[in-house]
Coordinates of C-alpha atoms and ligand atoms in Angstrom, one line a residue:
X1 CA 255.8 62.1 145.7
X2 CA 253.9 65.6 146.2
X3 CA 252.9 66.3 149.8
X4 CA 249.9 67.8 150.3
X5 CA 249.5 70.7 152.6
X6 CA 248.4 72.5 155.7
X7 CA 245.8 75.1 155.1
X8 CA 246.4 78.5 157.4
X9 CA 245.1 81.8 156.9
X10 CA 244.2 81.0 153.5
X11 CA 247.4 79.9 152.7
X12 CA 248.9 76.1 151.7
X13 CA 252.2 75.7 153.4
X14 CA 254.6 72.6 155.0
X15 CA 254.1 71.3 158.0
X16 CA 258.4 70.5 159.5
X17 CA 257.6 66.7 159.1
X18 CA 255.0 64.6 156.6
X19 CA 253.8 61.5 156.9
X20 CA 252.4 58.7 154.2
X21 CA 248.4 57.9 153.8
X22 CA 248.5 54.1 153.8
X23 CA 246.1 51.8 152.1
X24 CA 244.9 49.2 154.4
X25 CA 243.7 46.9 151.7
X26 CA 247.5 46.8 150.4
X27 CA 250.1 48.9 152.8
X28 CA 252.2 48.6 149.6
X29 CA 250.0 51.5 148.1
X30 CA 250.9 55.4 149.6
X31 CA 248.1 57.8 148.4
X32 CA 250.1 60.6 149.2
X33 CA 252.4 62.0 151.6
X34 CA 250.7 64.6 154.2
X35 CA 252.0 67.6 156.1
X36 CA 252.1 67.3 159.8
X37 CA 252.3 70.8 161.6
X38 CA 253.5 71.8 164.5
X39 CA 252.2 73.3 167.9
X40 CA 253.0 77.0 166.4
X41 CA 251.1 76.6 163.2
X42 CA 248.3 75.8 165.6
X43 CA 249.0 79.1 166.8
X44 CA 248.9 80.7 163.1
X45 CA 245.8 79.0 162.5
X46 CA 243.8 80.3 165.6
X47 CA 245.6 83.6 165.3
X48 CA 243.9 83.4 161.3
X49 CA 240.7 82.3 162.7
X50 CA 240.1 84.7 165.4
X51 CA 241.0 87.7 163.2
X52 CA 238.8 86.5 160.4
X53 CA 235.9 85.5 162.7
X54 CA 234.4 88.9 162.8
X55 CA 234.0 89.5 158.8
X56 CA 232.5 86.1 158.8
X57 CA 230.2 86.7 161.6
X58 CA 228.9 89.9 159.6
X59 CA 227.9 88.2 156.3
X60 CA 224.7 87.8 155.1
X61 CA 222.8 84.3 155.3
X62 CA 223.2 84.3 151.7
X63 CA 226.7 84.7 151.8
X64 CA 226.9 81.6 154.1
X65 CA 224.4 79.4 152.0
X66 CA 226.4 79.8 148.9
X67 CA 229.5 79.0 150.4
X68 CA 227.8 76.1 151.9
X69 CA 225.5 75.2 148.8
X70 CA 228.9 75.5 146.5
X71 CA 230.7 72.3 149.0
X72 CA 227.9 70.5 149.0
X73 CA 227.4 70.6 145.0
X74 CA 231.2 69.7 144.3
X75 CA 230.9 66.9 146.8
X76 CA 227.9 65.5 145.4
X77 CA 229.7 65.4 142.2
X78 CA 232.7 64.3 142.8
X79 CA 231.1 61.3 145.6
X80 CA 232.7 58.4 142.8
X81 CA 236.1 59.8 142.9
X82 CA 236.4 61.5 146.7
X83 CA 234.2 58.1 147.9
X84 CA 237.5 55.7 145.8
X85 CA 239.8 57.7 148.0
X86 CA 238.0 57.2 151.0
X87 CA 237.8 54.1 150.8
X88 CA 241.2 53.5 149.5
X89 CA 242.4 55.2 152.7
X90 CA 240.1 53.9 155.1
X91 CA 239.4 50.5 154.0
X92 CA 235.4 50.8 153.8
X93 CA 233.8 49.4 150.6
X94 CA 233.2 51.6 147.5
X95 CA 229.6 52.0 148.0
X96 CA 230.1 52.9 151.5
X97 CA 233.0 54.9 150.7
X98 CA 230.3 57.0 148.0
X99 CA 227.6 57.1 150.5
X100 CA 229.8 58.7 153.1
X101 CA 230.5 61.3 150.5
X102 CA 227.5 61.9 149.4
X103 CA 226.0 62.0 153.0
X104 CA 228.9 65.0 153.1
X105 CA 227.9 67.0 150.8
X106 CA 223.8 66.4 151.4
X107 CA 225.0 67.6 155.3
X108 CA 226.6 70.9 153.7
X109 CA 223.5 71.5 151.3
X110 CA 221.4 71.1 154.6
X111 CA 223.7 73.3 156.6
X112 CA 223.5 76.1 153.5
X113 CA 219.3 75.7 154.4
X114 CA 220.4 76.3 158.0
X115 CA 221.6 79.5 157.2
X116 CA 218.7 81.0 156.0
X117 CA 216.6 79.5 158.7
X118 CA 218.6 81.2 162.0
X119 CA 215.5 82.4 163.1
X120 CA 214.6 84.2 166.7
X121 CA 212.3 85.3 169.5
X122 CA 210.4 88.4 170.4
X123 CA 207.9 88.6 173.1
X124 CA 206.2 91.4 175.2
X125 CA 208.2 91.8 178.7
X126 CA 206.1 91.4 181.9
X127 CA 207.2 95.6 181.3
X128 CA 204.8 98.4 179.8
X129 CA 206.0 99.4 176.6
X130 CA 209.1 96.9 176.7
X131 CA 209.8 94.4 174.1
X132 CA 212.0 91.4 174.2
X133 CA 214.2 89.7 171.5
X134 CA 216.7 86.5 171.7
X135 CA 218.5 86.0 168.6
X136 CA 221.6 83.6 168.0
X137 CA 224.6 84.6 167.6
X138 CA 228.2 82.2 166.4
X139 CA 230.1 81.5 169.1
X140 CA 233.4 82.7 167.9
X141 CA 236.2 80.2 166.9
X142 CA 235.3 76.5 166.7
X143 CA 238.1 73.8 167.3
X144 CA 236.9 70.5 165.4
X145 CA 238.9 67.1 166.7
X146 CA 237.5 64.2 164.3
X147 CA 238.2 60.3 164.4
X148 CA 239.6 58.1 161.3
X149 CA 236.6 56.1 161.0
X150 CA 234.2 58.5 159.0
X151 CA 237.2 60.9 157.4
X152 CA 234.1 63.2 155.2
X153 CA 231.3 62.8 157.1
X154 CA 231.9 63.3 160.5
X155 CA 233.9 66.5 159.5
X156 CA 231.1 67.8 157.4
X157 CA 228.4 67.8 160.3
X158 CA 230.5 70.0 162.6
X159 CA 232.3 72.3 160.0
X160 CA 229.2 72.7 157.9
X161 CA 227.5 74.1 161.3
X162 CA 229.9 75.7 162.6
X163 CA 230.4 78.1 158.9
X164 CA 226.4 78.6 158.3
X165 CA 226.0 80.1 162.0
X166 CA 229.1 82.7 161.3
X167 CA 231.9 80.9 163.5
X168 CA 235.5 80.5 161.8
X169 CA 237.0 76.6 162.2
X170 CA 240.3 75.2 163.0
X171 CA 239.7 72.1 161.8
X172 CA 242.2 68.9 162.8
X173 CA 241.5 65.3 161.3
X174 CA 242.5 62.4 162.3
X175 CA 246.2 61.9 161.1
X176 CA 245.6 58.1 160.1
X177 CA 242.6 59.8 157.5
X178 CA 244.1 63.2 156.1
X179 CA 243.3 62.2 152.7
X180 CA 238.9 62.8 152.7
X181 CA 239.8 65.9 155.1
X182 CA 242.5 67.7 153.0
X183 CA 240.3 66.7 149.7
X184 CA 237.0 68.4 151.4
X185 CA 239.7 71.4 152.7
X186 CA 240.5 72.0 149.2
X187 CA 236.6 72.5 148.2
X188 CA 236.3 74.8 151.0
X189 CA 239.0 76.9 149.9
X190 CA 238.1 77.8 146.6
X191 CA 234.4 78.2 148.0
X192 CA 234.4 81.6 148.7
X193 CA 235.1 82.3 152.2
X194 CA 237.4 84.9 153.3
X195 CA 241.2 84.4 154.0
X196 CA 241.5 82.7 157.4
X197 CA 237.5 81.1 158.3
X198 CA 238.6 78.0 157.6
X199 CA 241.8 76.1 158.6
X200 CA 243.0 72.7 158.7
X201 CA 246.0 71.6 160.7
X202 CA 247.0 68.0 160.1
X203 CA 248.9 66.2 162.7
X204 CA 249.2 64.3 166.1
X205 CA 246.5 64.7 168.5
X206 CA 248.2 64.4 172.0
X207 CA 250.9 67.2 170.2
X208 CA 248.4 69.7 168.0
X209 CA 245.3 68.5 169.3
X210 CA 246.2 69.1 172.5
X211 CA 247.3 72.8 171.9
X212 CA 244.0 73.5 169.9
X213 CA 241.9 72.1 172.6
X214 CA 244.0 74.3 175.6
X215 CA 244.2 77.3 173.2
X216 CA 242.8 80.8 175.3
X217 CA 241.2 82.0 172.0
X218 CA 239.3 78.8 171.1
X219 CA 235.5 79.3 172.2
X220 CA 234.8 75.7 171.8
X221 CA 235.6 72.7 171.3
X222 CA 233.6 69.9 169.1
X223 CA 235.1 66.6 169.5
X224 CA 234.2 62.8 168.1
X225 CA 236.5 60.1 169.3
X226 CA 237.5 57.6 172.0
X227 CA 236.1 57.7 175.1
X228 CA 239.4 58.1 176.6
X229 CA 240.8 61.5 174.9
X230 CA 237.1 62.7 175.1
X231 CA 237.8 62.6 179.1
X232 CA 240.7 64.8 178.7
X233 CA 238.8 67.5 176.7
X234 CA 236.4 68.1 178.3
X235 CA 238.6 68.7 181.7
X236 CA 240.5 70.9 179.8
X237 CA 237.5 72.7 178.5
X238 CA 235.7 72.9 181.7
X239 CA 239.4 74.9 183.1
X240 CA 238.8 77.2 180.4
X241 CA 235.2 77.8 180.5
X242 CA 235.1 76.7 177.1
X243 CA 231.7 75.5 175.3
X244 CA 232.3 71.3 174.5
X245 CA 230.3 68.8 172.6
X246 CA 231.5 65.7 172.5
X247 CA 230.5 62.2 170.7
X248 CA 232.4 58.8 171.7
X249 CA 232.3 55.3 171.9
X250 CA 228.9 52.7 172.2
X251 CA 228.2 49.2 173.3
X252 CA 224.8 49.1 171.6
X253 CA 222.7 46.0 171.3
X254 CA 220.5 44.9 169.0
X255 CA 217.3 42.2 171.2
X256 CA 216.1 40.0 168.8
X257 CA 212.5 38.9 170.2
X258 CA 210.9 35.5 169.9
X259 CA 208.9 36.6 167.1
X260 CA 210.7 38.5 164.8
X261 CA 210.8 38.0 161.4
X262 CA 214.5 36.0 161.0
X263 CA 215.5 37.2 157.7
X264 CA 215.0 41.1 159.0
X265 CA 216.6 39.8 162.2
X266 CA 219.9 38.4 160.7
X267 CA 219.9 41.2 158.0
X268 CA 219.4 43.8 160.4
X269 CA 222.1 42.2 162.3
X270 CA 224.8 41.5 159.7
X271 CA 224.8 45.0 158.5
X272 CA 224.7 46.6 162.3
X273 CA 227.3 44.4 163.6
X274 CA 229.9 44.0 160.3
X275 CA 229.5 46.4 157.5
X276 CA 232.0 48.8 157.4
X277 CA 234.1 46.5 158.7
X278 CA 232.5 46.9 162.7
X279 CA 234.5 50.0 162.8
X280 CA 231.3 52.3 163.6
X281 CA 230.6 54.1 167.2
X282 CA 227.3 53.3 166.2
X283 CA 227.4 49.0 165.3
X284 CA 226.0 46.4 167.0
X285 CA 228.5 44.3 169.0
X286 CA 225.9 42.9 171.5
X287 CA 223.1 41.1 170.1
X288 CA 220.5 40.1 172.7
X289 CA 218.2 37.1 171.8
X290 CA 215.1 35.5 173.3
X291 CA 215.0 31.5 173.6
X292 CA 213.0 30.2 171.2
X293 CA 214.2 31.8 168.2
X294 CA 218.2 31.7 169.7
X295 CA 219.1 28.5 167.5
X296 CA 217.4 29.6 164.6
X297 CA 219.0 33.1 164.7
X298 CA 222.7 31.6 165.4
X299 CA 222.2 28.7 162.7
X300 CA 221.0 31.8 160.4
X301 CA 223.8 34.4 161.5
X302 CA 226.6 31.6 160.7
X303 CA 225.4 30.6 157.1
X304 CA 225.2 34.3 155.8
X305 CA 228.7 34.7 157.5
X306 CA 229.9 32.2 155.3
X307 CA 228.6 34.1 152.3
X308 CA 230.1 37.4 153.2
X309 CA 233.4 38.5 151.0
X310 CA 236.3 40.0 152.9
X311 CA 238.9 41.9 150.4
X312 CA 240.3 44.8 148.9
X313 CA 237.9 47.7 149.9
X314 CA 238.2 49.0 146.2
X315 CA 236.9 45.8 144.9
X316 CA 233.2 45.2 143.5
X317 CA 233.3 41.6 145.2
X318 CA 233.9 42.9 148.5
X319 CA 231.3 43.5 151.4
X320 CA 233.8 43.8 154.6
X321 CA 237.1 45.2 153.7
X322 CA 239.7 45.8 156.2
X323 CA 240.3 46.9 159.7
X324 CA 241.9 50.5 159.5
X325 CA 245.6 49.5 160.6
X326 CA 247.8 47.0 162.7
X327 CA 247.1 48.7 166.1
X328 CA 243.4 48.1 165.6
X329 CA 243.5 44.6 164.3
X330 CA 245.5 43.7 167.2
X331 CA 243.5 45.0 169.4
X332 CA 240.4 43.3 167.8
X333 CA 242.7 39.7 167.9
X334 CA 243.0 40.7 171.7
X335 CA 239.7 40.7 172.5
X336 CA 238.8 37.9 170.6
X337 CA 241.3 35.8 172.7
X338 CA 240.0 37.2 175.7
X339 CA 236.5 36.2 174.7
X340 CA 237.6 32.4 174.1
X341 CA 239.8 32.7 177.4
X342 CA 236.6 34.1 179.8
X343 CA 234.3 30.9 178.1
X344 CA 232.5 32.4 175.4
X345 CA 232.3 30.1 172.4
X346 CA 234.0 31.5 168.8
X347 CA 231.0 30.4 166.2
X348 CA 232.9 31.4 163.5
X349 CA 235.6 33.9 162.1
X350 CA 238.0 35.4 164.3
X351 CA 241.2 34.5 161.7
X352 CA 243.7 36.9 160.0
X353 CA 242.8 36.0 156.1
X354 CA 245.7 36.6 153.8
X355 CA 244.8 38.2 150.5
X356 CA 246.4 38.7 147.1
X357 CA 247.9 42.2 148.6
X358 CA 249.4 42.9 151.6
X359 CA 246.6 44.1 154.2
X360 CA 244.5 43.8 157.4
X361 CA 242.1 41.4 157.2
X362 CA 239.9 39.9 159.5
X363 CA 237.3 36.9 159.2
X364 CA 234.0 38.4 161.1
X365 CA 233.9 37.3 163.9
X366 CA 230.7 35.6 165.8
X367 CA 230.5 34.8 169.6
X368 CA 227.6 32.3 171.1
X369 CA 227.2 31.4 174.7
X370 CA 228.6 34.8 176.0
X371 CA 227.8 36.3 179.0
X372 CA 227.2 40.1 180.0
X373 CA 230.2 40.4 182.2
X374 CA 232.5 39.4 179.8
X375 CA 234.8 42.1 178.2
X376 CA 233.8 41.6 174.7
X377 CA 230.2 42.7 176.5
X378 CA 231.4 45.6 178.4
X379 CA 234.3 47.6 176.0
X380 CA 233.5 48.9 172.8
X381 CA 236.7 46.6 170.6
X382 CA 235.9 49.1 167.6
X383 CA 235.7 45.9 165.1
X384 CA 233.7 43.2 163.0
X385 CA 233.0 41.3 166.5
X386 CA 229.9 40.9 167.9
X387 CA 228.7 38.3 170.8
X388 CA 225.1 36.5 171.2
X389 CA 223.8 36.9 174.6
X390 CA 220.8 34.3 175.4
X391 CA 217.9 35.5 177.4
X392 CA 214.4 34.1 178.5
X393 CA 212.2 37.3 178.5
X394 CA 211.5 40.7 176.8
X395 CA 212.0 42.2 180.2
X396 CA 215.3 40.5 180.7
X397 CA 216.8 41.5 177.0
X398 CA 216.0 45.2 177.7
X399 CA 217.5 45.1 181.5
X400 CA 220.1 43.6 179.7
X401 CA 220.3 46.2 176.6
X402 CA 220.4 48.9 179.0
X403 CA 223.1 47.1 181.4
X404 CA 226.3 49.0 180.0
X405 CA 228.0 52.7 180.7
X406 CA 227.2 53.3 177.1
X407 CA 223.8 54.6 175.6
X408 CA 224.5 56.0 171.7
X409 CA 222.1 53.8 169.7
X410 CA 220.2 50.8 170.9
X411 CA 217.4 48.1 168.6
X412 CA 214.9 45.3 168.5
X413 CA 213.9 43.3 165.9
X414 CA 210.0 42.2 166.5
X415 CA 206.9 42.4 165.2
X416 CA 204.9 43.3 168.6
X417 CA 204.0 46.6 168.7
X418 CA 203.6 46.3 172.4
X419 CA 207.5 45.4 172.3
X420 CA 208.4 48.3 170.0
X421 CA 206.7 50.7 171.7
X422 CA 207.8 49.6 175.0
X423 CA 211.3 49.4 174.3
X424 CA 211.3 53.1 172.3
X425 CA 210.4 54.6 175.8
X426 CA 212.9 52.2 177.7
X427 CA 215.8 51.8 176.0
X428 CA 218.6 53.9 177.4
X429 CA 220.4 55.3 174.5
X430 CA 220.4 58.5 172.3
X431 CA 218.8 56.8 169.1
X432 CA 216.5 53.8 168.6
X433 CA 216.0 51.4 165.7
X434 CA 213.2 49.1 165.3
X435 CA 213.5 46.6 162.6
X436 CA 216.6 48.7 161.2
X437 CA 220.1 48.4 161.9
X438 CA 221.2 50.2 164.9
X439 CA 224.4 51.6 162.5
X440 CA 222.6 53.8 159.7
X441 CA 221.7 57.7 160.5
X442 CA 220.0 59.9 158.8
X443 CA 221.3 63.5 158.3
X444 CA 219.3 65.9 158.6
X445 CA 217.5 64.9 162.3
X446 CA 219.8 65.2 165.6
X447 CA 222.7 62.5 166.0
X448 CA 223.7 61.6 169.7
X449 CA 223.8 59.5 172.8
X450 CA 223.8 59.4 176.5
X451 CA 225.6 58.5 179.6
X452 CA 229.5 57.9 178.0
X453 CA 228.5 57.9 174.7
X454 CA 228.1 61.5 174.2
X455 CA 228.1 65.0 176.5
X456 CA 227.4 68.1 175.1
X457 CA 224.4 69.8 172.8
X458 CA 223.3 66.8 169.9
X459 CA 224.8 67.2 166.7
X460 CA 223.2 67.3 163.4
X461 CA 219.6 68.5 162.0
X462 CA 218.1 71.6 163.9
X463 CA 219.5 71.1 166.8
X464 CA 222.8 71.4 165.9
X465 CA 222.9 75.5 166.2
X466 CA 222.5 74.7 170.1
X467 CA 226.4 74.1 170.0
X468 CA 227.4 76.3 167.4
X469 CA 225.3 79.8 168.7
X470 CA 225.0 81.2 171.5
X471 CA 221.7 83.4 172.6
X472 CA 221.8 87.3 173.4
X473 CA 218.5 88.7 174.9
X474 CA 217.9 92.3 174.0
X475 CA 215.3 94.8 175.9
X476 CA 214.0 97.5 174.2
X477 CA 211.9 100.1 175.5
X478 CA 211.0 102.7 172.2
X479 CA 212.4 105.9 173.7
Ligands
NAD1 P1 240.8 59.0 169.2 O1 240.1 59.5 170.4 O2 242.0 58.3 169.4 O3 241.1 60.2 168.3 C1 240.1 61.1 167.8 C2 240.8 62.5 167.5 O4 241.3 63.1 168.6 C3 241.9 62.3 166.5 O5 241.9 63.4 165.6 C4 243.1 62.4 167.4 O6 244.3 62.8 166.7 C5 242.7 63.4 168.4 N1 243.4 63.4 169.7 C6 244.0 62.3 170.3 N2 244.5 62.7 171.5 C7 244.2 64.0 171.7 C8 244.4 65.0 172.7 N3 245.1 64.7 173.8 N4 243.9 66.2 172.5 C9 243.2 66.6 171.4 N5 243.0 65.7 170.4 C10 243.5 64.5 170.5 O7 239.7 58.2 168.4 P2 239.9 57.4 167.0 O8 240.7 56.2 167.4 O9 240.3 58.3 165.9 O10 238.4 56.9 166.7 C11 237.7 55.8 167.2 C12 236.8 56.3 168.4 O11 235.9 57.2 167.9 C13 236.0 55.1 168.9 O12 236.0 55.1 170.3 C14 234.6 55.4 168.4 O13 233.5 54.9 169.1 C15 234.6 56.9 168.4 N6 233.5 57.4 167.5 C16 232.4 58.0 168.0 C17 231.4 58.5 167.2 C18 230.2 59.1 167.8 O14 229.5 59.9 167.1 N7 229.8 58.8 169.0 C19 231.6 58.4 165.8 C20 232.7 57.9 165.3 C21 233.7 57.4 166.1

């Protein structure tokens, strides 16, 4: 089997070791073996970056929307076949797997408009006869650390950026994922960019991550992941006075008021808390629900659970396919037992289903009767689990909503106004959904959370040059 390569200094070479893509939905299938480099190809790749930064930082907006506009068209083109292998690799269904990639390349065709739009500042100084301008400029070179649970999208919002404001990228995926991120890598290099802009090094992240986040020549670091390594770079940043953004983990609830409308309710729920099989920083996993519609909504949730297909990602039947690997389902079977063992009640799914191919799959699983202290209320599990919490007031559900370290996305499904509005203003997160799942961005508006969810400039629509510039103020007086 071919293995696919490193990209350094506009170059494909070996990485000493490889490793194989596995298909969740049947670990019998390998996609293809992948390069993993080593801590000196890091090197090679920074060393590329930082002598090719400066040509890159020089071209024209033009220059930048064309390279950007050309990865955006191919992606968009290619969404049926790079959204198979996406899926294939990652275990979210076809249509998801499509949407991700088109999402991609609609994020590069935005970036490419981004370009063209770097616009500044210039005002009259508090000086006779001086004028003042503040212009962006890129930062320099961008180190991009990515998780496996978007492998196209996620990289697209921080390399597209990062290219259209003039900064070079060394670019590392996550190594479970390197399929999306070497096919997108591929696009880029026959985009027109100069030898050595972009770079992708595939491999471990406490071995080559670590080195690219600790790297003197690195001006910052943009980082989406756990929680726990997200900790750990931005210590080693903040040593090395290095610029960070980073975008982690989330608890978010979804109240469901006394008077929504149930179908939008259990809808809004079922898609928040399930699709793409849970595994979204961005799903539902508490869902907060006034009294008197509580039986209704439970009753409701467990007959469309019982309609929902679990499978092959790659097959039209499926809506949930599988979780990513065998470390992340048992860590989802571990916190379902420690919900049954601290009292909540197990509604429904929860099971290891067995399929005509050998894969991960897991029955959705629902939780009734929980209570906020619980763990499987307090730690992000990463999975299709979510837990019913019953309340008796508005007030309570959105104490309640806001009770966690966590603050990326938080919703309510009801038809008061009053409620909406209230809970817009309230609600401690980073994005809000009324009536709408709280999983589902859009991508050309900021993307980001608060307290442990996120630290760092917001990612995404205008306000993602915050990260990737940074300002110089000129004075001039005409001499
Ligand atoms: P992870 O933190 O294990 O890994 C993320 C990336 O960091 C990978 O590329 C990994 O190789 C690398 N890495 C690991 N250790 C490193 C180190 N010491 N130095 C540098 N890099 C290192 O996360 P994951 O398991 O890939 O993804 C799941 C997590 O991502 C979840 O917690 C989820 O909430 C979060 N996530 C957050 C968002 C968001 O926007 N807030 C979006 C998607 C996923």
């Amino acid at each position: 089997m071919e293995t696919k390569k490193l990209y350094i200094g506009g170059e494909w070479v070996d990485g000493p070791l490889s490793k194989p893509n596995i298909n969740p939905s049947n670990t019998a299938d390998i996609i293809a073996e992948y390069a993993c480099g080593q801590a000196d190809q890091v090197q090679q790749a920074v060393a590329a970056a930082t002598s090719s930064w400066p040509t890159w930082a020089a071209s024209t907006p033009q220059q930048r929307f064309n390279v950007l506009d050309f990865v955006g068209t191919e992606l968009l083109q290619r969404a049926e076949e790079l959204g198979t292998l996406l899926s294939r690799e990652e275990g979210k269904t076809l249509p998801e797997g499509i949407g991700e990639v088109q999402r991609a390349g609609y994020l590069f065709k935005f970036f490419a408009g981004e370009a063209l739009r770097n616009s500044g500042e210039l005002v009259q100084s508090v000086r006779p006869g001086v004028w003042v301008d503040s212009v962006r400029e890129p930062i320099g070179v961008v180190g991009i650390v990515t998780p496996w649970n978007f492998p196209i999208a996620i990289p697209a919002w921080k390399i597209a950026p990062a290219l259209a404001f003039g900064n070079a990228v060394v670019f590392k995926p996550a190594e479970l994922v390197p399929g999306s991120a070497w096919a997108l890598a591929e696009i880029l290099s026959r985009s027109g960019l100069p030898k050595g802009v972009f770079n992708l090094v595939i491999g471990k992240g406490s071995q080559i991550g670590k080195v690219l986040v600790e790297h003197p020549d690195i001006a910052g670091i943009t980082f989406t992941g756990s929680i726990e390594v997200g900790g750990q770079i931005a210590a080693a940043c903040g040593r090395n006075m290095k610029k960070v953004q980073l975008e982690m983990g989330g608890k978010n609830p979804l109240v469901v008021l006394d008077d929504a409308d149930l179908d939008v309710a259990v809808q809004v729920a079922i898609q928040g808390s399930y699709f793409s099989t849970g595994q979204r920083c961005t799903a539902s996993s508490r869902l907060i629900v006034t009294e008197k519609i509580h039986n209704a909504f439970v009753s409701a949730m467990i007959e469309k659970l019982g309609t929902i297909t679990v499978g092959d990602a790659l097959k039209k039947e499926t809506h949930i396919g599988p979780v990513v690997d065998q470390s992340q389902l048992d860590k989802d079977l571990e916190y379902i037992r420690s919900g049954v063992s601290e009292g909540a009640r197990l509604a429904c799914g929860g099971e290891v289903l067995k399929r005509d191919a050998p894969g991960y799959f897991l029955a959705p699983a629902l939780f009734t009767d929980s209570r906020p202290e619980m763990r499987i209320n307090r730690e992000e599990i990463f999975g299709p689990v979510a837990s019913i919490i019953r309340v008796k007031t508005y007030e309570e559900a959105l104490e309640m909503a806001n009770d966690t370290p966590f603050g990326l996305t938080s919703g309510i499904c009801t038809k008061s106004l009053k409620h909406a509005q209230h809970f817009k203003q309230h609600a401690q997160a980073g994005m809000v959904m009324i009536n709408l799942p709280t999983a589902g961005v859009d991508y050309h508006v900021p993307f980001g959370g608060r307290k442990a969810s996120s630290y760092g400039p917001r990612e995404q629509g205008s306000y993602a040059k915050e990260f990737y510039t940074t300002v110089k103020t000129t004075y001039t007086m005409a001499g």
